[in-house]
Amino acid sequence: MQTNCRRKRTAVLISGRGSNMQALVERARVPSFPAEIALVLSNRPEAAGLAFARANDVACAAVDHKIYAGREEFERSMQALLELHRIEIICLAGFMRLLTPSFIGQWQGRMLNIHPALLPAYRGLDTHARALADGVKIHGCTAHFVVPAMDEGPIVAQAAVAVLDGDTPETLAARVLEQEHLIYPAALERLAAGRLRIEGNRVYSDDPEGAPPALRNPEA
Ligand code: GRF
């Protein structure tokens, strides 16, 4: 699977639970995976995900946004840590701070995000409740490149789940999260292996596996 011999040093930025970060760390344990998780950064010192990183010997640090006068100062601190750890790729994983266009520009084409909806539908927060309120039958998640506009940027991978009659935002979120944990490592794998090509808004990956069959809800 790996096309470059050196694994790409990857930082995962979190603010809380960190389950996507865990999924990335676990996939990157496979020696042939083309990225290694070299740093976990949180803007909240109390983030639960930091405990997982510590317990699993992954370098981690908190850069508490509250102690900085502004976004630029906060980002300068993060950038210094990213450089110190020779980071090449960033994965945002439940990172709840808006980043400035200047920071994003420095990481253009090298920073991914995971969003709990099928973009471009349901940008922003409370995606599962909004999808249920709209009565959609199919919902899902998206891994995409980060651009200055929030929850936009070329899409690398998506997964869809059927919305069930008895769903609450919580049950739907749980099924979508399972899919996030699958597509995010898959997206990082392709980026780190140099297998992605961005043209405009489209990302091509020459995927030998091909696409799975359609998801229909209800079944036709
Ligand atoms: C995930 O649903 C992700 O899509 C969104 O924030 C949530 C983070 O969850 N951006 P976790 O911290 O990865 O468990």
PDB file of C-alpha atoms and ligand atoms in Angstrom:
ATOM      1  CA  MET A   1       0.000   0.000   0.000  1.00  0.00           C
ATOM      2  CA  GLN A   2       2.820   2.400   0.906  1.00  0.00           C
ATOM      3  CA  THR A   3       4.374   4.201  -2.043  1.00  0.00           C
ATOM      4  CA  ASN A   4       6.904   6.471  -0.270  1.00  0.00           C
ATOM      5  CA  CYS A   5       9.374   4.819   2.054  1.00  0.00           C
ATOM      6  CA  ARG A   6       9.289   7.447   4.826  1.00  0.00           C
ATOM      7  CA  ARG A   7       6.153   7.763   6.906  1.00  0.00           C
ATOM      8  CA  LYS A   8       4.689  11.297   6.896  1.00  0.00           C
ATOM      9  CA  ARG A   9       4.830  12.956  10.317  1.00  0.00           C
ATOM     10  CA  THR A  10       1.239  13.825  11.144  1.00  0.00           C
ATOM     11  CA  ALA A  11      -0.287  15.953  13.905  1.00  0.00           C
ATOM     12  CA  VAL A  12      -3.861  15.464  15.068  1.00  0.00           C
ATOM     13  CA  LEU A  13      -5.548  18.568  16.505  1.00  0.00           C
ATOM     14  CA  ILE A  14      -8.335  17.915  18.996  1.00  0.00           C
ATOM     15  CA  SER A  15     -10.497  19.767  21.501  1.00  0.00           C
ATOM     16  CA  GLY A  16     -12.294  16.972  23.344  1.00  0.00           C
ATOM     17  CA  ARG A  17     -13.055  13.257  23.274  1.00  0.00           C
ATOM     18  CA  GLY A  18     -10.629  12.419  20.508  1.00  0.00           C
ATOM     19  CA  SER A  19     -12.221   9.248  19.156  1.00  0.00           C
ATOM     20  CA  ASN A  20     -11.189  10.109  15.580  1.00  0.00           C
ATOM     21  CA  MET A  21      -7.664  10.771  16.820  1.00  0.00           C
ATOM     22  CA  GLN A  22      -7.700   7.302  18.428  1.00  0.00           C
ATOM     23  CA  ALA A  23      -8.831   5.746  15.161  1.00  0.00           C
ATOM     24  CA  LEU A  24      -5.938   7.486  13.370  1.00  0.00           C
ATOM     25  CA  VAL A  25      -3.401   6.414  16.012  1.00  0.00           C
ATOM     26  CA  GLU A  26      -4.640   2.828  15.838  1.00  0.00           C
ATOM     27  CA  ARG A  27      -4.486   2.631  12.039  1.00  0.00           C
ATOM     28  CA  ALA A  28      -1.058   4.257  12.007  1.00  0.00           C
ATOM     29  CA  ARG A  29       0.261   1.470  14.253  1.00  0.00           C
ATOM     30  CA  VAL A  30       0.394  -0.731  11.177  1.00  0.00           C
ATOM     31  CA  PRO A  31       4.027  -0.379  10.052  1.00  0.00           C
ATOM     32  CA  SER A  32       3.099  -0.141   6.367  1.00  0.00           C
ATOM     33  CA  PHE A  33       0.715   2.788   6.993  1.00  0.00           C
ATOM     34  CA  PRO A  34       2.260   5.802   5.210  1.00  0.00           C
ATOM     35  CA  ALA A  35       1.739   8.248   8.108  1.00  0.00           C
ATOM     36  CA  GLU A  36       2.804   8.220  11.738  1.00  0.00           C
ATOM     37  CA  ILE A  37       0.967  10.199  14.389  1.00  0.00           C
ATOM     38  CA  ALA A  38       3.891  12.237  15.674  1.00  0.00           C
ATOM     39  CA  LEU A  39       1.911  14.742  17.765  1.00  0.00           C
ATOM     40  CA  VAL A  40      -1.515  15.229  19.309  1.00  0.00           C
ATOM     41  CA  LEU A  41      -2.298  18.888  20.028  1.00  0.00           C
ATOM     42  CA  SER A  42      -5.278  20.138  22.000  1.00  0.00           C
ATOM     43  CA  ASN A  43      -6.438  23.693  22.551  1.00  0.00           C
ATOM     44  CA  ARG A  44      -8.080  22.488  25.769  1.00  0.00           C
ATOM     45  CA  PRO A  45      -5.721  21.133  28.454  1.00  0.00           C
ATOM     46  CA  GLU A  46      -8.547  19.025  29.934  1.00  0.00           C
ATOM     47  CA  ALA A  47      -9.424  17.296  26.636  1.00  0.00           C
ATOM     48  CA  ALA A  48     -10.090  13.600  27.263  1.00  0.00           C
ATOM     49  CA  GLY A  49      -8.157  12.675  24.119  1.00  0.00           C
ATOM     50  CA  LEU A  50      -4.878  13.834  25.680  1.00  0.00           C
ATOM     51  CA  ALA A  51      -5.118  11.052  28.279  1.00  0.00           C
ATOM     52  CA  PHE A  52      -5.361   8.474  25.482  1.00  0.00           C
ATOM     53  CA  ALA A  53      -2.307   9.966  23.747  1.00  0.00           C
ATOM     54  CA  ARG A  54      -0.273   9.925  26.970  1.00  0.00           C
ATOM     55  CA  ALA A  55      -1.311   6.349  27.769  1.00  0.00           C
ATOM     56  CA  ASN A  56      -0.294   5.274  24.279  1.00  0.00           C
ATOM     57  CA  ASP A  57       3.091   7.015  24.174  1.00  0.00           C
ATOM     58  CA  VAL A  58       2.060   9.483  21.513  1.00  0.00           C
ATOM     59  CA  ALA A  59       3.707  12.902  21.921  1.00  0.00           C
ATOM     60  CA  CYS A  60       1.057  15.374  22.968  1.00  0.00           C
ATOM     61  CA  ALA A  61       0.686  18.954  24.127  1.00  0.00           C
ATOM     62  CA  ALA A  62      -1.974  21.461  25.055  1.00  0.00           C
ATOM     63  CA  VAL A  63      -1.889  24.983  23.643  1.00  0.00           C
ATOM     64  CA  ASP A  64      -4.589  26.691  25.663  1.00  0.00           C
ATOM     65  CA  HIS A  65      -6.169  29.303  23.400  1.00  0.00           C
ATOM     66  CA  LYS A  66      -7.488  31.193  26.447  1.00  0.00           C
ATOM     67  CA  ILE A  67      -4.072  32.403  27.504  1.00  0.00           C
ATOM     68  CA  TYR A  68      -3.358  34.143  24.179  1.00  0.00           C
ATOM     69  CA  ALA A  69      -4.356  37.688  23.295  1.00  0.00           C
ATOM     70  CA  GLY A  70      -5.643  36.663  19.877  1.00  0.00           C
ATOM     71  CA  ARG A  71      -5.836  33.971  17.221  1.00  0.00           C
ATOM     72  CA  GLU A  72      -2.522  34.917  15.609  1.00  0.00           C
ATOM     73  CA  GLU A  73      -0.594  34.507  18.874  1.00  0.00           C
ATOM     74  CA  PHE A  74      -2.340  31.188  19.578  1.00  0.00           C
ATOM     75  CA  GLU A  75      -1.564  29.915  16.089  1.00  0.00           C
ATOM     76  CA  ARG A  76       2.072  31.069  16.314  1.00  0.00           C
ATOM     77  CA  SER A  77       2.465  28.834  19.369  1.00  0.00           C
ATOM     78  CA  MET A  78       0.868  25.911  17.590  1.00  0.00           C
ATOM     79  CA  GLN A  79       2.983  26.483  14.502  1.00  0.00           C
ATOM     80  CA  ALA A  80       6.145  26.513  16.637  1.00  0.00           C
ATOM     81  CA  LEU A  81       5.219  23.123  18.128  1.00  0.00           C
ATOM     82  CA  LEU A  82       4.324  21.732  14.723  1.00  0.00           C
ATOM     83  CA  GLU A  83       7.722  22.806  13.407  1.00  0.00           C
ATOM     84  CA  LEU A  84       9.517  21.462  16.481  1.00  0.00           C
ATOM     85  CA  HIS A  85       7.959  18.053  15.794  1.00  0.00           C
ATOM     86  CA  ARG A  86       8.685  18.354  12.039  1.00  0.00           C
ATOM     87  CA  ILE A  87       5.015  17.885  11.184  1.00  0.00           C
ATOM     88  CA  GLU A  88       4.116  17.459   7.506  1.00  0.00           C
ATOM     89  CA  ILE A  89       0.361  16.782   7.654  1.00  0.00           C
ATOM     90  CA  ILE A  90      -2.357  18.037  10.017  1.00  0.00           C
ATOM     91  CA  CYS A  91      -5.626  16.213  10.731  1.00  0.00           C
ATOM     92  CA  LEU A  92      -8.275  18.284  12.485  1.00  0.00           C
ATOM     93  CA  ALA A  93     -10.372  15.906  14.571  1.00  0.00           C
ATOM     94  CA  GLY A  94     -13.045  17.668  16.567  1.00  0.00           C
ATOM     95  CA  PHE A  95     -10.837  20.764  16.812  1.00  0.00           C
ATOM     96  CA  MET A  96     -13.246  23.501  17.828  1.00  0.00           C
ATOM     97  CA  ARG A  97     -11.271  26.661  17.014  1.00  0.00           C
ATOM     98  CA  LEU A  98     -11.573  28.593  13.790  1.00  0.00           C
ATOM     99  CA  LEU A  99      -8.189  28.926  12.106  1.00  0.00           C
ATOM    100  CA  THR A 100      -7.056  32.080  10.288  1.00  0.00           C
ATOM    101  CA  PRO A 101      -6.647  32.078   6.498  1.00  0.00           C
ATOM    102  CA  SER A 102      -2.945  32.713   7.021  1.00  0.00           C
ATOM    103  CA  PHE A 103      -2.469  29.547   9.135  1.00  0.00           C
ATOM    104  CA  ILE A 104      -4.609  27.514   6.740  1.00  0.00           C
ATOM    105  CA  GLY A 105      -2.598  28.892   3.808  1.00  0.00           C
ATOM    106  CA  GLN A 106       0.621  27.544   5.320  1.00  0.00           C
ATOM    107  CA  TRP A 107      -0.912  24.050   5.367  1.00  0.00           C
ATOM    108  CA  GLN A 108      -2.747  24.165   2.069  1.00  0.00           C
ATOM    109  CA  GLY A 109      -3.102  20.687   0.622  1.00  0.00           C
ATOM    110  CA  ARG A 110      -1.639  19.203   3.800  1.00  0.00           C
ATOM    111  CA  MET A 111      -4.506  19.692   6.279  1.00  0.00           C
ATOM    112  CA  LEU A 112      -7.596  17.479   6.505  1.00  0.00           C
ATOM    113  CA  ASN A 113     -10.811  17.747   8.543  1.00  0.00           C
ATOM    114  CA  ILE A 114     -13.546  15.275   9.408  1.00  0.00           C
ATOM    115  CA  HIS A 115     -17.096  16.606   9.399  1.00  0.00           C
ATOM    116  CA  PRO A 116     -20.200  14.723  10.628  1.00  0.00           C
ATOM    117  CA  ALA A 117     -22.412  15.273   7.574  1.00  0.00           C
ATOM    118  CA  LEU A 118     -22.423  14.700   3.852  1.00  0.00           C
ATOM    119  CA  LEU A 119     -20.965  18.038   2.763  1.00  0.00           C
ATOM    120  CA  PRO A 120     -21.917  20.404   1.266  1.00  0.00           C
ATOM    121  CA  ALA A 121     -25.097  19.655   3.260  1.00  0.00           C
ATOM    122  CA  TYR A 122     -25.114  20.572   6.944  1.00  0.00           C
ATOM    123  CA  ARG A 123     -22.019  22.661   7.392  1.00  0.00           C
ATOM    124  CA  GLY A 124     -21.533  23.872  10.965  1.00  0.00           C
ATOM    125  CA  LEU A 125     -22.807  22.413  14.215  1.00  0.00           C
ATOM    126  CA  ASP A 126     -25.701  20.126  15.281  1.00  0.00           C
ATOM    127  CA  THR A 127     -25.612  18.306  11.986  1.00  0.00           C
ATOM    128  CA  HIS A 128     -27.458  15.187  13.190  1.00  0.00           C
ATOM    129  CA  ALA A 129     -30.388  17.084  14.751  1.00  0.00           C
ATOM    130  CA  ARG A 130     -30.681  19.246  11.634  1.00  0.00           C
ATOM    131  CA  ALA A 131     -30.642  16.211   9.334  1.00  0.00           C
ATOM    132  CA  LEU A 132     -33.383  14.550  11.406  1.00  0.00           C
ATOM    133  CA  ALA A 133     -35.461  17.750  11.433  1.00  0.00           C
ATOM    134  CA  ASP A 134     -35.214  17.873   7.623  1.00  0.00           C
ATOM    135  CA  GLY A 135     -36.327  14.247   7.351  1.00  0.00           C
ATOM    136  CA  VAL A 136     -33.419  13.113   5.208  1.00  0.00           C
ATOM    137  CA  LYS A 137     -33.164   9.346   4.644  1.00  0.00           C
ATOM    138  CA  ILE A 138     -29.406   9.256   4.157  1.00  0.00           C
ATOM    139  CA  HIS A 139     -26.829  11.070   6.249  1.00  0.00           C
ATOM    140  CA  GLY A 140     -23.116  10.595   6.795  1.00  0.00           C
ATOM    141  CA  CYS A 141     -19.679  12.097   7.139  1.00  0.00           C
ATOM    142  CA  THR A 142     -16.984  13.717   5.028  1.00  0.00           C
ATOM    143  CA  ALA A 143     -13.191  13.896   5.132  1.00  0.00           C
ATOM    144  CA  HIS A 144     -11.999  16.970   3.245  1.00  0.00           C
ATOM    145  CA  PHE A 145      -9.090  19.331   2.731  1.00  0.00           C
ATOM    146  CA  VAL A 146      -9.260  22.475   4.851  1.00  0.00           C
ATOM    147  CA  VAL A 147      -9.697  25.835   3.131  1.00  0.00           C
ATOM    148  CA  PRO A 148     -10.396  29.218   4.755  1.00  0.00           C
ATOM    149  CA  ALA A 149     -14.195  28.845   4.416  1.00  0.00           C
ATOM    150  CA  MET A 150     -15.484  26.620   7.217  1.00  0.00           C
ATOM    151  CA  ASP A 151     -16.509  23.059   6.243  1.00  0.00           C
ATOM    152  CA  GLU A 152     -15.651  23.656   2.603  1.00  0.00           C
ATOM    153  CA  GLY A 153     -12.674  22.365   0.684  1.00  0.00           C
ATOM    154  CA  PRO A 154     -12.076  19.483  -1.719  1.00  0.00           C
ATOM    155  CA  ILE A 155     -13.715  16.258  -0.542  1.00  0.00           C
ATOM    156  CA  VAL A 156     -11.458  13.229  -0.125  1.00  0.00           C
ATOM    157  CA  ALA A 157     -13.910  10.640   1.218  1.00  0.00           C
ATOM    158  CA  GLN A 158     -17.510  10.287   2.327  1.00  0.00           C
ATOM    159  CA  ALA A 159     -19.569   7.571   3.983  1.00  0.00           C
ATOM    160  CA  ALA A 160     -23.346   7.400   4.083  1.00  0.00           C
ATOM    161  CA  VAL A 161     -25.630   5.753   6.632  1.00  0.00           C
ATOM    162  CA  ALA A 162     -29.374   5.155   6.444  1.00  0.00           C
ATOM    163  CA  VAL A 163     -31.500   7.258   8.796  1.00  0.00           C
ATOM    164  CA  LEU A 164     -33.773   4.933  10.797  1.00  0.00           C
ATOM    165  CA  ASP A 165     -37.312   5.699  11.990  1.00  0.00           C
ATOM    166  CA  GLY A 166     -36.355   5.497  15.653  1.00  0.00           C
ATOM    167  CA  ASP A 167     -33.209   7.621  15.329  1.00  0.00           C
ATOM    168  CA  THR A 168     -32.381  10.393  17.778  1.00  0.00           C
ATOM    169  CA  PRO A 169     -29.457  12.762  17.200  1.00  0.00           C
ATOM    170  CA  GLU A 170     -27.452  10.512  19.538  1.00  0.00           C
ATOM    171  CA  THR A 171     -28.154   7.183  17.820  1.00  0.00           C
ATOM    172  CA  LEU A 172     -27.549   8.723  14.412  1.00  0.00           C
ATOM    173  CA  ALA A 173     -24.324  10.353  15.622  1.00  0.00           C
ATOM    174  CA  ALA A 174     -23.075   6.990  16.902  1.00  0.00           C
ATOM    175  CA  ARG A 175     -23.578   5.275  13.526  1.00  0.00           C
ATOM    176  CA  VAL A 176     -22.011   8.186  11.651  1.00  0.00           C
ATOM    177  CA  LEU A 177     -19.054   8.201  14.066  1.00  0.00           C
ATOM    178  CA  GLU A 178     -18.320   4.532  13.261  1.00  0.00           C
ATOM    179  CA  GLN A 179     -17.980   5.593   9.640  1.00  0.00           C
ATOM    180  CA  GLU A 180     -15.811   8.612  10.514  1.00  0.00           C
ATOM    181  CA  HIS A 181     -13.392   6.189  12.153  1.00  0.00           C
ATOM    182  CA  LEU A 182     -13.140   4.290   8.866  1.00  0.00           C
ATOM    183  CA  ILE A 183     -12.956   7.070   6.283  1.00  0.00           C
ATOM    184  CA  TYR A 184     -10.609   9.410   8.167  1.00  0.00           C
ATOM    185  CA  PRO A 185      -7.699   6.951   8.347  1.00  0.00           C
ATOM    186  CA  ALA A 186      -8.417   5.997   4.732  1.00  0.00           C
ATOM    187  CA  ALA A 187      -8.211   9.654   3.680  1.00  0.00           C
ATOM    188  CA  LEU A 188      -4.972  10.204   5.615  1.00  0.00           C
ATOM    189  CA  GLU A 189      -3.525   7.032   4.113  1.00  0.00           C
ATOM    190  CA  ARG A 190      -4.124   8.282   0.581  1.00  0.00           C
ATOM    191  CA  LEU A 191      -2.801  11.783   1.289  1.00  0.00           C
ATOM    192  CA  ALA A 192       0.327  10.519   3.054  1.00  0.00           C
ATOM    193  CA  ALA A 193       1.039   8.042   0.278  1.00  0.00           C
ATOM    194  CA  GLY A 194       0.887  10.860  -2.281  1.00  0.00           C
ATOM    195  CA  ARG A 195      -2.078   9.245  -4.004  1.00  0.00           C
ATOM    196  CA  LEU A 196      -4.380  12.313  -4.060  1.00  0.00           C
ATOM    197  CA  ARG A 197      -4.580  14.844  -6.846  1.00  0.00           C
ATOM    198  CA  ILE A 198      -6.660  17.997  -6.343  1.00  0.00           C
ATOM    199  CA  GLU A 199      -8.189  19.677  -9.382  1.00  0.00           C
ATOM    200  CA  GLY A 200     -10.485  22.547  -8.477  1.00  0.00           C
ATOM    201  CA  ASN A 201     -12.947  21.131  -5.996  1.00  0.00           C
ATOM    202  CA  ARG A 202     -12.407  17.517  -7.008  1.00  0.00           C
ATOM    203  CA  VAL A 203      -9.969  15.065  -5.499  1.00  0.00           C
ATOM    204  CA  TYR A 204      -8.828  12.101  -7.577  1.00  0.00           C
ATOM    205  CA  SER A 205      -7.209   9.111  -5.933  1.00  0.00           C
ATOM    206  CA  ASP A 206      -6.846   6.423  -8.631  1.00  0.00           C
ATOM    207  CA  ASP A 207      -8.402   4.011  -6.182  1.00  0.00           C
ATOM    208  CA  PRO A 208      -7.855   0.432  -7.274  1.00  0.00           C
ATOM    209  CA  GLU A 209     -10.542  -0.795  -4.861  1.00  0.00           C
ATOM    210  CA  GLY A 210     -13.356   0.950  -6.797  1.00  0.00           C
ATOM    211  CA  ALA A 211     -16.631   2.154  -5.306  1.00  0.00           C
ATOM    212  CA  PRO A 212     -19.024   0.093  -3.153  1.00  0.00           C
ATOM    213  CA  PRO A 213     -22.616  -0.455  -4.321  1.00  0.00           C
ATOM    214  CA  ALA A 214     -25.222   2.247  -3.692  1.00  0.00           C
ATOM    215  CA  LEU A 215     -26.870   2.773  -0.314  1.00  0.00           C
ATOM    216  CA  ARG A 216     -30.669   2.940  -0.698  1.00  0.00           C
ATOM    217  CA  ASN A 217     -33.080   3.767   2.125  1.00  0.00           C
ATOM    218  CA  PRO A 218     -35.636   2.257   1.986  1.00  0.00           C
ATOM    219  CA  GLU A 219     -34.289  -0.556  -0.157  1.00  0.00           C
ATOM    220  CA  ALA A 220     -35.728  -0.489  -3.693  1.00  0.00           C
TER     221      ALA A 220
HETATM  222  C1  GRF B   1     -16.727  14.250  15.238  1.00  0.00           C
HETATM  223  O1  GRF B   1     -18.088  13.968  15.033  1.00  0.00           O
HETATM  224  C2  GRF B   1     -16.171  15.024  14.071  1.00  0.00           C
HETATM  225  O2  GRF B   1     -16.777  14.710  12.864  1.00  0.00           O
HETATM  226  C3  GRF B   1     -16.498  16.453  14.441  1.00  0.00           C
HETATM  227  O3  GRF B   1     -16.332  16.518  15.833  1.00  0.00           O
HETATM  228  C4  GRF B   1     -16.521  15.228  16.399  1.00  0.00           C
HETATM  229  C5  GRF B   1     -15.284  14.920  17.166  1.00  0.00           C
HETATM  230  O4  GRF B   1     -15.385  13.696  17.844  1.00  0.00           O
HETATM  231  N1  GRF B   1     -15.662  17.366  13.709  1.00  0.00           N
HETATM  232  P1  GRF B   1     -14.072  13.022  18.431  1.00  0.00           P
HETATM  233  O5  GRF B   1     -13.444  14.049  19.354  1.00  0.00           O
HETATM  234  O6  GRF B   1     -13.192  12.661  17.293  1.00  0.00           O
HETATM  235  O7  GRF B   1     -14.566  11.830  19.195  1.00  0.00           O
END
